[in-house]
């Protein structure tokens, strides 16, 4: 029997109970599925031996599947940062990274295969967009990292491949699932965006509607202290001026009550001058915000450089002198090309 594929991962406990009933079983079978999907991390229906064998065969015939991704490659850095290349059912590959510290395991998830935004410093942007990911493909990344690293992820950052605001629907469903079904608090989830015109108000509205509250952190990839430079680094900046982007951030803050934070990749001799730090401070000063400085990870084809630690510290000090909270992202797993999108590109070239 053929028919459309039905994927279970991403469904809530209620959804799974209804599913069980619709497919001829008592509701408690849905609860069993729920436990095996999320708590036990089952990959195939065949593993869920508490379910009657005949029902499992029936579900397979009806094209029901869990929807897990396959591990294609794994790289473990000296500091145990673990990068996974995961394969989708239609043959695409996506990257996900587990970043461990003593008290945290942060998973950096992808939201799309590739990215259409084409930011010049970004390896993912070089390949263009293949497609957006479905909810189960986002949730799987967290389960895959949990399985491989044998540890429960505590924090999620939507900072892998792709632009979350071009896939809002699946991103919000995934947040809901991570929150409710995997027990990761919304405040431990960060969604990073370069900014897409007209989408921030929609994100705020849909988050409140679908999640009940928007408590995750919104991080804006600013990367430049003025419009002129930002346009040179980020093509979409031409149609979405910084002024409008910051207005939309204010609106987001008013609607959700959550402060936004700003990300700033430091590119040597390009956006890391002291005057630029003062300019950046002026831009974000009305936000009581947080700035996350990210030293550039070199990618092929581009001439950008990573500033010296001295310059990075000087930039940080200027921001702090304006009373801005600043964090500096430490380099993790750099021994194997940490820049997002690099692993997938290397794999594509070698196969
Ligand atoms: N599209 C979203 C989320 C994915 S990119 C966004 O742009 O915010 C996630 C983060 O990785 C962004 O802050 C991005 O600027 C950063 N990044 C991309 N390429 C990088 C590089 N070569 N070195 C350091 N950070 C990079
Ligand atoms: Fe896309 Fe973000 Fe990379 Fe820009 S930085 S190309 S928006 S993934």
GROMACS .gro file of C-alpha atoms and ligand atoms in nm:
model
  385
    1UNK     CA    1   0.000   0.000   0.000
    2UNK     CA    2   0.146   0.334  -0.097
    3UNK     CA    3   0.050   0.682   0.008
    4UNK     CA    4   0.194   0.989   0.160
    5UNK     CA    5   0.467   0.944   0.419
    6UNK     CA    6   0.360   1.020   0.775
    7UNK     CA    7   0.634   1.128   1.012
    8UNK     CA    8   0.585   1.092   1.388
    9UNK     CA    9   0.877   1.288   1.529
   10UNK     CA   10   0.765   1.636   1.626
   11UNK     CA   11   0.413   1.525   1.723
   12UNK     CA   12   0.294   1.604   2.076
   13UNK     CA   13   0.162   1.351   2.329
   14UNK     CA   14  -0.196   1.446   2.236
   15UNK     CA   15  -0.123   1.420   1.864
   16UNK     CA   16   0.025   1.074   1.912
   17UNK     CA   17  -0.274   0.956   2.115
   18UNK     CA   18  -0.508   1.074   1.839
   19UNK     CA   19  -0.281   0.910   1.585
   20UNK     CA   20  -0.300   0.576   1.768
   21UNK     CA   21  -0.679   0.594   1.780
   22UNK     CA   22  -0.703   0.694   1.412
   23UNK     CA   23  -0.487   0.394   1.326
   24UNK     CA   24  -0.705   0.148   1.515
   25UNK     CA   25  -0.541   0.124   1.859
   26UNK     CA   26  -0.625   0.249   2.210
   27UNK     CA   27  -0.493   0.593   2.304
   28UNK     CA   28  -0.232   0.455   2.545
   29UNK     CA   29  -0.039   0.322   2.243
   30UNK     CA   30   0.018   0.687   2.153
   31UNK     CA   31   0.167   0.747   2.498
   32UNK     CA   32   0.400   0.451   2.444
   33UNK     CA   33   0.508   0.593   2.111
   34UNK     CA   34   0.569   0.926   2.281
   35UNK     CA   35   0.802   0.773   2.540
   36UNK     CA   36   0.998   0.582   2.282
   37UNK     CA   37   1.029   0.875   2.043
   38UNK     CA   38   1.149   1.133   2.294
   39UNK     CA   39   1.273   0.968   2.613
   40UNK     CA   40   1.427   0.659   2.453
   41UNK     CA   41   1.517   0.812   2.116
   42UNK     CA   42   1.394   0.521   1.903
   43UNK     CA   43   1.512   0.537   1.542
   44UNK     CA   44   1.280   0.278   1.383
   45UNK     CA   45   0.929   0.155   1.461
   46UNK     CA   46   1.074  -0.197   1.471
   47UNK     CA   47   1.264  -0.105   1.790
   48UNK     CA   48   0.946  -0.021   1.980
   49UNK     CA   49   0.881  -0.371   2.100
   50UNK     CA   50   0.607  -0.271   2.345
   51UNK     CA   51   0.382  -0.214   2.044
   52UNK     CA   52   0.210  -0.518   1.892
   53UNK     CA   53   0.416  -0.654   1.606
   54UNK     CA   54   0.120  -0.660   1.368
   55UNK     CA   55   0.049  -0.296   1.434
   56UNK     CA   56   0.410  -0.202   1.365
   57UNK     CA   57   0.395  -0.390   1.031
   58UNK     CA   58   0.065  -0.221   0.953
   59UNK     CA   59   0.212   0.123   1.024
   60UNK     CA   60   0.508   0.051   0.801
   61UNK     CA   61   0.275  -0.052   0.520
   62UNK     CA   62   0.087   0.274   0.566
   63UNK     CA   63   0.416   0.464   0.521
   64UNK     CA   64   0.436   0.576   0.881
   65UNK     CA   65   0.790   0.640   1.000
   66UNK     CA   66   0.967   0.802   1.292
   67UNK     CA   67   1.162   1.041   1.071
   68UNK     CA   68   1.513   1.018   1.213
   69UNK     CA   69   1.814   1.138   1.012
   70UNK     CA   70   2.115   0.918   0.938
   71UNK     CA   71   2.462   0.997   1.059
   72UNK     CA   72   2.684   1.051   0.753
   73UNK     CA   73   2.999   1.176   0.923
   74UNK     CA   74   3.118   1.263   1.271
   75UNK     CA   75   3.407   1.484   1.377
   76UNK     CA   76   3.511   1.513   1.738
   77UNK     CA   77   3.749   1.796   1.822
   78UNK     CA   78   4.009   1.781   2.098
   79UNK     CA   79   3.777   1.977   2.326
   80UNK     CA   80   3.498   1.724   2.246
   81UNK     CA   81   3.298   1.965   2.035
   82UNK     CA   82   3.119   1.723   1.808
   83UNK     CA   83   3.010   1.807   1.458
   84UNK     CA   84   2.769   1.574   1.284
   85UNK     CA   85   2.680   1.560   0.920
   86UNK     CA   86   2.328   1.417   0.904
   87UNK     CA   87   2.157   1.279   0.596
   88UNK     CA   88   1.791   1.346   0.515
   89UNK     CA   89   1.559   1.098   0.342
   90UNK     CA   90   1.590   1.290   0.013
   91UNK     CA   91   1.969   1.271   0.014
   92UNK     CA   92   2.056   1.615   0.151
   93UNK     CA   93   2.318   1.666   0.422
   94UNK     CA   94   2.297   1.909   0.710
   95UNK     CA   95   2.532   2.005   0.991
   96UNK     CA   96   2.468   2.007   1.360
   97UNK     CA   97   2.716   2.070   1.640
   98UNK     CA   98   2.725   1.967   2.006
   99UNK     CA   99   2.928   2.207   2.218
  100UNK     CA  100   2.999   2.073   2.567
  101UNK     CA  101   3.116   2.256   2.877
  102UNK     CA  102   3.115   2.128   3.231
  103UNK     CA  103   2.758   2.235   3.302
  104UNK     CA  104   2.608   2.271   2.957
  105UNK     CA  105   2.560   2.089   2.635
  106UNK     CA  106   2.460   2.336   2.366
  107UNK     CA  107   2.334   2.209   2.034
  108UNK     CA  108   2.374   2.435   1.733
  109UNK     CA  109   2.096   2.335   1.493
  110UNK     CA  110   2.041   2.402   1.123
  111UNK     CA  111   1.707   2.525   0.992
  112UNK     CA  112   1.763   2.494   0.618
  113UNK     CA  113   1.976   2.300   0.371
  114UNK     CA  114   2.204   2.582   0.261
  115UNK     CA  115   2.095   2.945   0.279
  116UNK     CA  116   1.971   3.199   0.028
  117UNK     CA  117   2.106   3.505   0.207
  118UNK     CA  118   2.461   3.487   0.070
  119UNK     CA  119   2.647   3.670   0.349
  120UNK     CA  120   3.002   3.703   0.224
  121UNK     CA  121   3.181   3.568   0.533
  122UNK     CA  122   2.964   3.255   0.561
  123UNK     CA  123   3.041   2.915   0.410
  124UNK     CA  124   2.674   2.813   0.413
  125UNK     CA  125   2.582   3.121   0.211
  126UNK     CA  126   2.816   3.017  -0.069
  127UNK     CA  127   2.602   2.722  -0.170
  128UNK     CA  128   2.263   2.886  -0.204
  129UNK     CA  129   1.944   2.732  -0.068
  130UNK     CA  130   1.831   2.377  -0.138
  131UNK     CA  131   1.526   2.371   0.087
  132UNK     CA  132   1.393   2.443   0.434
  133UNK     CA  133   1.397   2.171   0.698
  134UNK     CA  134   1.082   2.012   0.837
  135UNK     CA  135   1.016   2.012   1.212
  136UNK     CA  136   1.131   1.652   1.263
  137UNK     CA  137   1.459   1.728   1.086
  138UNK     CA  138   1.530   2.006   1.335
  139UNK     CA  139   1.425   1.802   1.640
  140UNK     CA  140   1.632   1.506   1.518
  141UNK     CA  141   1.952   1.711   1.538
  142UNK     CA  142   1.904   1.748   1.914
  143UNK     CA  143   1.826   1.377   1.954
  144UNK     CA  144   2.126   1.281   1.738
  145UNK     CA  145   2.363   1.492   1.948
  146UNK     CA  146   2.214   1.344   2.266
  147UNK     CA  147   2.268   0.994   2.131
  148UNK     CA  148   2.623   1.047   2.007
  149UNK     CA  149   2.746   1.247   2.307
  150UNK     CA  150   2.550   1.037   2.557
  151UNK     CA  151   2.439   1.347   2.738
  152UNK     CA  152   2.121   1.554   2.759
  153UNK     CA  153   2.140   1.881   2.567
  154UNK     CA  154   2.067   2.176   2.797
  155UNK     CA  155   2.075   2.467   2.551
  156UNK     CA  156   1.980   2.510   2.186
  157UNK     CA  157   2.104   2.777   1.945
  158UNK     CA  158   1.949   2.812   1.602
  159UNK     CA  159   2.283   2.915   1.454
  160UNK     CA  160   2.360   2.634   1.213
  161UNK     CA  161   2.293   2.637   0.841
  162UNK     CA  162   2.008   2.848   0.714
  163UNK     CA  163   1.800   3.149   0.806
  164UNK     CA  164   1.538   3.070   1.073
  165UNK     CA  165   1.312   3.359   0.970
  166UNK     CA  166   1.268   3.198   0.629
  167UNK     CA  167   1.137   2.884   0.800
  168UNK     CA  168   0.936   3.027   1.089
  169UNK     CA  169   0.670   2.760   1.090
  170UNK     CA  170   0.902   2.463   1.140
  171UNK     CA  171   1.126   2.661   1.376
  172UNK     CA  172   0.834   2.739   1.609
  173UNK     CA  173   0.704   2.382   1.595
  174UNK     CA  174   1.053   2.257   1.676
  175UNK     CA  175   1.082   2.500   1.970
  176UNK     CA  176   0.748   2.381   2.099
  177UNK     CA  177   0.861   2.018   2.075
  178UNK     CA  178   1.205   2.080   2.231
  179UNK     CA  179   1.035   2.268   2.509
  180UNK     CA  180   0.744   2.039   2.587
  181UNK     CA  181   0.870   1.698   2.478
  182UNK     CA  182   1.243   1.721   2.548
  183UNK     CA  183   1.217   1.949   2.851
  184UNK     CA  184   1.446   2.227   2.725
  185UNK     CA  185   1.322   2.557   2.868
  186UNK     CA  186   1.247   2.834   2.619
  187UNK     CA  187   1.493   3.059   2.798
  188UNK     CA  188   1.766   2.816   2.702
  189UNK     CA  189   1.686   2.849   2.336
  190UNK     CA  190   1.830   3.120   2.108
  191UNK     CA  191   1.713   3.198   1.756
  192UNK     CA  192   1.969   3.384   1.547
  193UNK     CA  193   1.873   3.585   1.239
  194UNK     CA  194   2.043   3.813   0.995
  195UNK     CA  195   1.708   3.988   0.955
  196UNK     CA  196   1.455   3.930   0.677
  197UNK     CA  197   1.219   4.218   0.586
  198UNK     CA  198   0.866   4.192   0.733
  199UNK     CA  199   0.930   3.873   0.931
  200UNK     CA  200   1.014   3.990   1.286
  201UNK     CA  201   0.659   4.110   1.363
  202UNK     CA  202   0.533   3.780   1.226
  203UNK     CA  203   0.774   3.585   1.447
  204UNK     CA  204   0.654   3.769   1.758
  205UNK     CA  205   0.288   3.724   1.671
  206UNK     CA  206   0.316   3.356   1.580
  207UNK     CA  207   0.536   3.274   1.880
  208UNK     CA  208   0.275   3.418   2.118
  209UNK     CA  209  -0.005   3.243   1.935
  210UNK     CA  210   0.163   2.903   1.904
  211UNK     CA  211   0.385   2.885   2.214
  212UNK     CA  212   0.171   3.094   2.446
  213UNK     CA  213   0.471   3.313   2.520
  214UNK     CA  214   0.791   3.407   2.341
  215UNK     CA  215   1.060   3.347   2.599
  216UNK     CA  216   1.339   3.228   2.373
  217UNK     CA  217   1.620   3.474   2.301
  218UNK     CA  218   1.624   3.651   1.969
  219UNK     CA  219   1.978   3.722   1.847
  220UNK     CA  220   2.029   3.965   1.562
  221UNK     CA  221   2.336   3.914   1.343
  222UNK     CA  222   2.439   4.277   1.305
  223UNK     CA  223   2.808   4.239   1.212
  224UNK     CA  224   2.853   4.605   1.113
  225UNK     CA  225   2.808   4.933   1.298
  226UNK     CA  226   2.662   5.123   1.002
  227UNK     CA  227   2.449   5.073   0.695
  228UNK     CA  228   2.730   5.123   0.444
  229UNK     CA  229   2.951   4.846   0.577
  230UNK     CA  230   2.662   4.613   0.656
  231UNK     CA  231   2.548   4.626   0.293
  232UNK     CA  232   2.894   4.515   0.183
  233UNK     CA  233   2.887   4.207   0.406
  234UNK     CA  234   2.520   4.110   0.397
  235UNK     CA  235   2.326   4.139   0.070
  236UNK     CA  236   1.981   4.155   0.236
  237UNK     CA  237   2.089   4.467   0.425
  238UNK     CA  238   2.028   4.665   0.105
  239UNK     CA  239   1.655   4.601   0.127
  240UNK     CA  240   1.641   4.602   0.507
  241UNK     CA  241   1.821   4.908   0.642
  242UNK     CA  242   1.969   4.891   0.995
  243UNK     CA  243   1.731   5.165   1.105
  244UNK     CA  244   1.426   4.959   1.011
  245UNK     CA  245   1.581   4.641   1.153
  246UNK     CA  246   1.633   4.810   1.490
  247UNK     CA  247   1.279   4.951   1.485
  248UNK     CA  248   1.151   4.598   1.430
  249UNK     CA  249   1.366   4.479   1.722
  250UNK     CA  250   1.206   4.745   1.946
  251UNK     CA  251   0.864   4.629   1.836
  252UNK     CA  252   0.963   4.268   1.907
  253UNK     CA  253   1.078   4.367   2.254
  254UNK     CA  254   0.752   4.554   2.322
  255UNK     CA  255   0.534   4.267   2.206
  256UNK     CA  256   0.723   3.980   2.370
  257UNK     CA  257   0.887   4.151   2.667
  258UNK     CA  258   1.214   3.979   2.575
  259UNK     CA  259   1.535   4.168   2.519
  260UNK     CA  260   1.710   4.098   2.191
  261UNK     CA  261   2.082   4.039   2.173
  262UNK     CA  262   2.322   4.128   1.894
  263UNK     CA  263   2.592   3.925   1.729
  264UNK     CA  264   2.897   4.079   1.572
  265UNK     CA  265   3.155   3.883   1.377
  266UNK     CA  266   3.492   4.051   1.413
  267UNK     CA  267   3.669   4.081   1.077
  268UNK     CA  268   4.027   4.204   1.096
  269UNK     CA  269   4.082   4.567   0.988
  270UNK     CA  270   3.730   4.578   0.848
  271UNK     CA  271   3.481   4.615   1.133
  272UNK     CA  272   3.711   4.591   1.436
  273UNK     CA  273   3.830   4.952   1.469
  274UNK     CA  274   3.779   5.141   1.795
  275UNK     CA  275   3.562   5.406   1.626
  276UNK     CA  276   3.340   5.127   1.500
  277UNK     CA  277   3.302   4.993   1.853
  278UNK     CA  278   3.181   5.340   1.962
  279UNK     CA  279   2.942   5.347   1.665
  280UNK     CA  280   2.810   5.002   1.752
  281UNK     CA  281   2.759   5.107   2.114
  282UNK     CA  282   2.551   5.406   1.998
  283UNK     CA  283   2.338   5.183   1.777
  284UNK     CA  284   2.244   4.931   2.043
  285UNK     CA  285   2.248   5.157   2.347
  286UNK     CA  286   1.869   5.200   2.359
  287UNK     CA  287   1.823   4.826   2.398
  288UNK     CA  288   1.989   4.751   2.736
  289UNK     CA  289   2.117   4.471   2.528
  290UNK     CA  290   2.386   4.217   2.509
  291UNK     CA  291   2.649   4.199   2.233
  292UNK     CA  292   2.811   3.870   2.146
  293UNK     CA  293   3.145   3.914   1.971
  294UNK     CA  294   3.239   3.631   1.735
  295UNK     CA  295   3.596   3.619   1.606
  296UNK     CA  296   3.579   3.529   1.235
  297UNK     CA  297   3.641   3.165   1.143
  298UNK     CA  298   3.829   3.164   0.813
  299UNK     CA  299   3.651   3.006   0.518
  300UNK     CA  300   3.781   2.924   0.172
  301UNK     CA  301   3.752   3.180  -0.109
  302UNK     CA  302   3.736   3.481   0.120
  303UNK     CA  303   4.005   3.727   0.211
  304UNK     CA  304   3.870   3.821   0.554
  305UNK     CA  305   4.099   3.770   0.852
  306UNK     CA  306   4.050   3.704   1.220
  307UNK     CA  307   4.168   3.998   1.432
  308UNK     CA  308   4.441   3.951   1.692
  309UNK     CA  309   4.328   3.886   2.049
  310UNK     CA  310   4.462   4.229   2.138
  311UNK     CA  311   4.229   4.400   1.889
  312UNK     CA  312   3.937   4.185   1.997
  313UNK     CA  313   3.992   4.280   2.362
  314UNK     CA  314   4.026   4.647   2.273
  315UNK     CA  315   3.694   4.636   2.082
  316UNK     CA  316   3.529   4.465   2.376
  317UNK     CA  317   3.667   4.724   2.620
  318UNK     CA  318   3.520   5.013   2.420
  319UNK     CA  319   3.175   4.853   2.424
  320UNK     CA  320   3.205   4.790   2.798
  321UNK     CA  321   3.305   5.151   2.856
  322UNK     CA  322   2.957   5.238   2.722
  323UNK     CA  323   2.799   5.009   2.981
  324UNK     CA  324   2.712   4.738   2.729
  325UNK     CA  325   2.716   4.375   2.836
  326UNK     CA  326   2.956   4.193   2.606
  327UNK     CA  327   3.050   3.831   2.569
  328UNK     CA  328   3.325   3.693   2.355
  329UNK     CA  329   3.259   3.361   2.187
  330UNK     CA  330   3.546   3.128   2.256
  331UNK     CA  331   3.670   2.926   1.963
  332UNK     CA  332   3.557   2.569   1.990
  333UNK     CA  333   3.662   2.280   1.777
  334UNK     CA  334   3.867   2.504   1.553
  335UNK     CA  335   4.102   2.217   1.482
  336UNK     CA  336   3.854   2.094   1.223
  337UNK     CA  337   3.713   2.392   1.039
  338UNK     CA  338   3.449   2.505   1.280
  339UNK     CA  339   3.286   2.762   1.055
  340UNK     CA  340   2.932   2.657   0.992
  341UNK     CA  341   2.872   2.503   0.651
  342UNK     CA  342   3.233   2.398   0.598
  343UNK     CA  343   3.187   2.033   0.683
  344UNK     CA  344   2.903   1.987   0.437
  345UNK     CA  345   3.098   2.161   0.163
  346UNK     CA  346   3.407   1.950   0.219
  347UNK     CA  347   3.198   1.635   0.216
  348UNK     CA  348   3.029   1.737  -0.110
  349UNK     CA  349   3.368   1.802  -0.272
  350UNK     CA  350   3.518   1.471  -0.165
  351UNK     CA  351   3.227   1.250  -0.270
  352LIG     N1  352   2.120   3.275   0.946
  352LIG     C1  353   2.126   3.307   1.082
  352LIG     C2  354   2.165   3.187   1.169
  352LIG     C3  355   2.273   3.102   1.114
  352LIG     S1  356   2.433   3.179   1.097
  352LIG     C4  357   2.217   3.423   1.109
  352LIG     O1  358   2.289   3.463   1.018
  352LIG     O2  359   2.211   3.477   1.219
  352LIG     C5  360   2.482   3.165   1.267
  352LIG     C6  361   2.595   3.252   1.311
  352LIG     O3  362   2.719   3.210   1.255
  352LIG     C7  363   2.572   3.395   1.271
  352LIG     O4  364   2.593   3.484   1.377
  352LIG     C8  365   2.675   3.408   1.164
  352LIG     O5  366   2.705   3.537   1.144
  352LIG     C9  367   2.790   3.321   1.214
  352LIG     N2  368   2.890   3.290   1.112
  352LIG    C10  369   2.871   3.261   0.982
  352LIG     N3  370   2.991   3.247   0.918
  352LIG    C11  371   3.086   3.266   1.012
  352LIG    C12  372   3.229   3.266   1.007
  352LIG     N4  373   3.296   3.241   0.894
  352LIG     N5  374   3.296   3.290   1.123
  352LIG    C13  375   3.230   3.315   1.238
  352LIG     N6  376   3.096   3.317   1.248
  352LIG    C14  377   3.023   3.294   1.135
  353LIG    FE1  378   2.263   3.251   0.586
  353LIG    FE2  379   2.325   3.321   0.839
  353LIG    FE3  380   2.515   3.233   0.669
  353LIG    FE4  381   2.404   3.473   0.629
  353LIG     S1  382   2.528   3.409   0.807
  353LIG     S2  383   2.442   3.319   0.470
  353LIG     S3  384   2.195   3.434   0.692
  353LIG     S4  385   2.343   3.115   0.745
   0.00000   0.00000   0.00000
